[in-house]
């Protein structure tokens, strides 16, 4: 079972940027769809973005135009570049396959202050 470890979160002011990374313990090339998810305290985890082998990407409406997902299969890593951050983006961010099929990692906390 592949293990996932997210990193890159932190505290940032509204309008700022962060780059999240998700390192997998094994190959991700077999996972055609990899994605980022986020969870706000007290709410269900929600899907944020997907990257597909071959390059296509999709985003939830609230982040479209502000977030960019990418993957490096050679490094077994998935990235999420977040720009023009808003307080509503606050939460714990996780990566996984889409739909999720691997064990969840610890996530990385993103806090956006107004």
Tab-separated table of N, CA and C in Angstrom, residues 11-68:
chain	number	residue	atom	x	y	z
A	11	UNK	N	0.737	29.309	7.469
A	11	UNK	CA	-0.122	30.470	7.703
A	11	UNK	C	0.248	31.547	6.692
A	12	UNK	N	-0.749	32.049	5.984
A	12	UNK	CA	-0.493	33.049	4.955
A	12	UNK	C	-1.621	34.076	4.971
A	13	UNK	N	-1.315	35.278	4.594
A	13	UNK	CA	-2.346	36.312	4.515
A	13	UNK	C	-3.156	36.146	3.237
A	14	UNK	N	-4.375	36.617	3.267
A	14	UNK	CA	-5.218	36.593	2.083
A	14	UNK	C	-4.494	37.269	0.924
A	15	UNK	N	-4.589	36.629	-0.252
A	15	UNK	CA	-3.887	37.134	-1.413
A	15	UNK	C	-2.531	36.487	-1.636
A	16	UNK	N	-2.058	35.766	-0.632
A	16	UNK	CA	-0.759	35.123	-0.724
A	16	UNK	C	-0.794	33.800	-1.466
A	17	UNK	N	0.363	33.131	-1.474
A	17	UNK	CA	0.514	31.879	-2.213
A	17	UNK	C	1.202	30.823	-1.360
A	18	UNK	N	0.911	29.585	-1.673
A	18	UNK	CA	1.588	28.434	-1.077
A	18	UNK	C	1.711	27.356	-2.145
A	19	UNK	N	2.730	26.519	-1.994
A	19	UNK	CA	2.875	25.356	-2.864
A	19	UNK	C	2.906	24.114	-2.006
A	20	UNK	N	1.921	23.266	-2.190
A	20	UNK	CA	1.838	22.010	-1.456
A	20	UNK	C	2.482	20.894	-2.262
A	21	UNK	N	3.078	19.950	-1.541
A	21	UNK	CA	3.660	18.766	-2.159
A	21	UNK	C	3.078	17.518	-1.505
A	22	UNK	N	2.973	16.467	-2.278
A	22	UNK	CA	2.515	15.180	-1.772
A	22	UNK	C	3.480	14.126	-2.278
A	23	UNK	N	4.249	13.562	-1.371
A	23	UNK	CA	5.233	12.550	-1.731
A	23	UNK	C	4.659	11.167	-1.462
A	24	UNK	N	4.737	10.315	-2.462
A	24	UNK	CA	4.255	8.943	-2.330
A	24	UNK	C	5.434	8.002	-2.118
A	25	UNK	N	5.206	6.970	-1.297
A	25	UNK	CA	6.275	6.007	-0.998
A	25	UNK	C	6.518	5.038	-2.140
A	26	UNK	N	5.591	4.992	-3.074
A	26	UNK	CA	5.724	4.113	-4.223
A	26	UNK	C	5.355	4.840	-5.501
A	27	UNK	N	5.330	4.088	-6.572
A	27	UNK	CA	5.055	4.705	-7.871
A	27	UNK	C	3.619	5.207	-7.962
A	28	UNK	N	3.467	6.398	-8.529
A	28	UNK	CA	2.127	6.941	-8.753
A	28	UNK	C	1.721	6.834	-10.218
A	29	UNK	N	2.616	6.318	-11.052
A	29	UNK	CA	2.324	6.319	-12.483
A	29	UNK	C	1.131	5.435	-12.815
A	30	UNK	N	0.913	4.426	-11.948
A	30	UNK	CA	-0.224	3.534	-12.184
A	30	UNK	C	-1.550	4.164	-11.792
A	31	UNK	N	-1.457	5.278	-11.037
A	31	UNK	CA	-2.677	5.982	-10.627
A	31	UNK	C	-3.002	7.020	-11.688
A	32	UNK	N	-3.905	6.682	-12.583
A	32	UNK	CA	-4.204	7.577	-13.696
A	32	UNK	C	-4.662	8.946	-13.217
A	33	UNK	N	-5.477	8.955	-12.167
A	33	UNK	CA	-5.969	10.213	-11.606
A	33	UNK	C	-5.470	10.385	-10.174
A	34	UNK	N	-4.743	11.469	-9.958
A	34	UNK	CA	-4.327	11.859	-8.609
A	34	UNK	C	-4.972	13.205	-8.308
A	35	UNK	N	-5.299	13.397	-7.032
A	35	UNK	CA	-5.991	14.627	-6.697
A	35	UNK	C	-5.637	15.180	-5.340
A	36	UNK	N	-6.092	16.406	-5.125
A	36	UNK	CA	-6.012	17.058	-3.829
A	36	UNK	C	-7.422	17.217	-3.267
A	37	UNK	N	-7.497	17.067	-1.963
A	37	UNK	CA	-8.741	17.211	-1.241
A	37	UNK	C	-8.480	18.138	-0.054
A	38	UNK	N	-9.531	18.696	0.518
A	38	UNK	CA	-9.343	19.485	1.729
A	38	UNK	C	-10.508	19.252	2.672
A	39	UNK	N	-10.214	19.468	3.939
A	39	UNK	CA	-11.233	19.268	4.973
A	39	UNK	C	-11.200	20.435	5.939
A	40	UNK	N	-12.337	21.031	6.109
A	40	UNK	CA	-12.513	22.085	7.096
A	40	UNK	C	-13.076	21.463	8.352
A	41	UNK	N	-12.639	21.955	9.489
A	41	UNK	CA	-13.077	21.397	10.776
A	41	UNK	C	-14.599	21.320	10.827
A	42	UNK	N	-15.096	20.133	11.111
A	42	UNK	CA	-16.535	19.948	11.253
A	42	UNK	C	-17.262	19.645	9.961
A	43	UNK	N	-16.520	19.611	8.854
A	43	UNK	CA	-17.159	19.334	7.567
A	43	UNK	C	-16.508	18.127	6.908
A	44	UNK	N	-17.191	17.588	5.918
A	44	UNK	CA	-16.644	16.449	5.188
A	44	UNK	C	-15.492	16.873	4.295
A	45	UNK	N	-14.606	15.939	4.070
A	45	UNK	CA	-13.517	16.173	3.136
A	45	UNK	C	-14.097	16.397	1.743
A	46	UNK	N	-13.556	17.382	1.024
A	46	UNK	CA	-14.057	17.685	-0.318
A	46	UNK	C	-12.931	17.633	-1.339
A	47	UNK	N	-13.308	17.277	-2.543
A	47	UNK	CA	-12.354	17.229	-3.637
A	47	UNK	C	-12.032	18.638	-4.108
A	48	UNK	N	-10.755	18.883	-4.447
A	48	UNK	CA	-10.307	20.197	-4.894
A	48	UNK	C	-9.847	20.184	-6.346
A	49	UNK	N	-8.999	19.192	-6.698
A	49	UNK	CA	-8.418	19.205	-8.043
A	49	UNK	C	-7.941	17.818	-8.414
A	50	UNK	N	-7.879	17.543	-9.712
A	50	UNK	CA	-7.406	16.272	-10.250
A	50	UNK	C	-6.396	16.520	-11.360
A	51	UNK	N	-5.356	15.683	-11.375
A	51	UNK	CA	-4.425	15.647	-12.500
A	51	UNK	C	-4.423	14.240	-13.074
A	52	UNK	N	-4.478	14.160	-14.383
A	52	UNK	CA	-4.540	12.886	-15.078
A	52	UNK	C	-3.231	12.659	-15.833
A	53	UNK	N	-2.772	11.428	-15.856
A	53	UNK	CA	-1.611	11.099	-16.695
A	53	UNK	C	-1.920	11.552	-18.119
A	54	UNK	N	-1.006	12.289	-18.713
A	54	UNK	CA	-1.275	12.848	-20.021
A	54	UNK	C	-1.500	14.338	-19.963
A	55	UNK	N	-1.756	14.853	-18.729
A	55	UNK	CA	-1.722	16.286	-18.548
A	55	UNK	C	-3.014	17.008	-18.242
A	56	UNK	N	-4.159	16.397	-18.450
A	56	UNK	CA	-5.387	17.152	-18.216
A	56	UNK	C	-5.624	17.353	-16.724
A	57	UNK	N	-6.286	18.456	-16.405
A	57	UNK	CA	-6.564	18.805	-15.013
A	57	UNK	C	-8.002	19.294	-14.894
A	58	UNK	N	-8.568	19.112	-13.705
A	58	UNK	CA	-9.896	19.640	-13.410
A	58	UNK	C	-9.881	20.203	-12.000
A	59	UNK	N	-10.777	21.172	-11.768
A	59	UNK	CA	-10.795	21.873	-10.486
A	59	UNK	C	-12.229	22.088	-10.023
A	60	UNK	N	-12.385	22.138	-8.706
A	60	UNK	CA	-13.658	22.567	-8.195
A	60	UNK	C	-13.817	24.056	-8.507
A	61	UNK	N	-15.039	24.496	-8.665
A	61	UNK	CA	-15.293	25.849	-9.173
A	61	UNK	C	-14.643	26.940	-8.319
A	62	UNK	N	-14.606	26.744	-7.011
A	62	UNK	CA	-14.135	27.809	-6.129
A	62	UNK	C	-12.645	28.083	-6.236
A	63	UNK	N	-11.882	27.159	-6.813
A	63	UNK	CA	-10.432	27.360	-6.913
A	63	UNK	C	-9.963	27.539	-8.349
A	64	UNK	N	-10.848	27.376	-9.296
A	64	UNK	CA	-10.468	27.468	-10.703
A	64	UNK	C	-9.878	28.841	-10.990
A	65	UNK	N	-8.731	28.854	-11.660
A	65	UNK	CA	-8.056	30.109	-11.965
A	65	UNK	C	-7.098	30.576	-10.884
A	66	UNK	N	-7.158	29.942	-9.709
A	66	UNK	CA	-6.268	30.327	-8.603
A	66	UNK	C	-5.302	29.202	-8.229
A	67	UNK	N	-5.733	27.965	-8.372
A	67	UNK	CA	-4.910	26.799	-8.015
A	67	UNK	C	-4.476	26.079	-9.285
A	68	UNK	N	-3.274	25.477	-9.216
A	68	UNK	CA	-2.768	24.666	-10.312
A	68	UNK	C	-2.222	23.357	-9.764
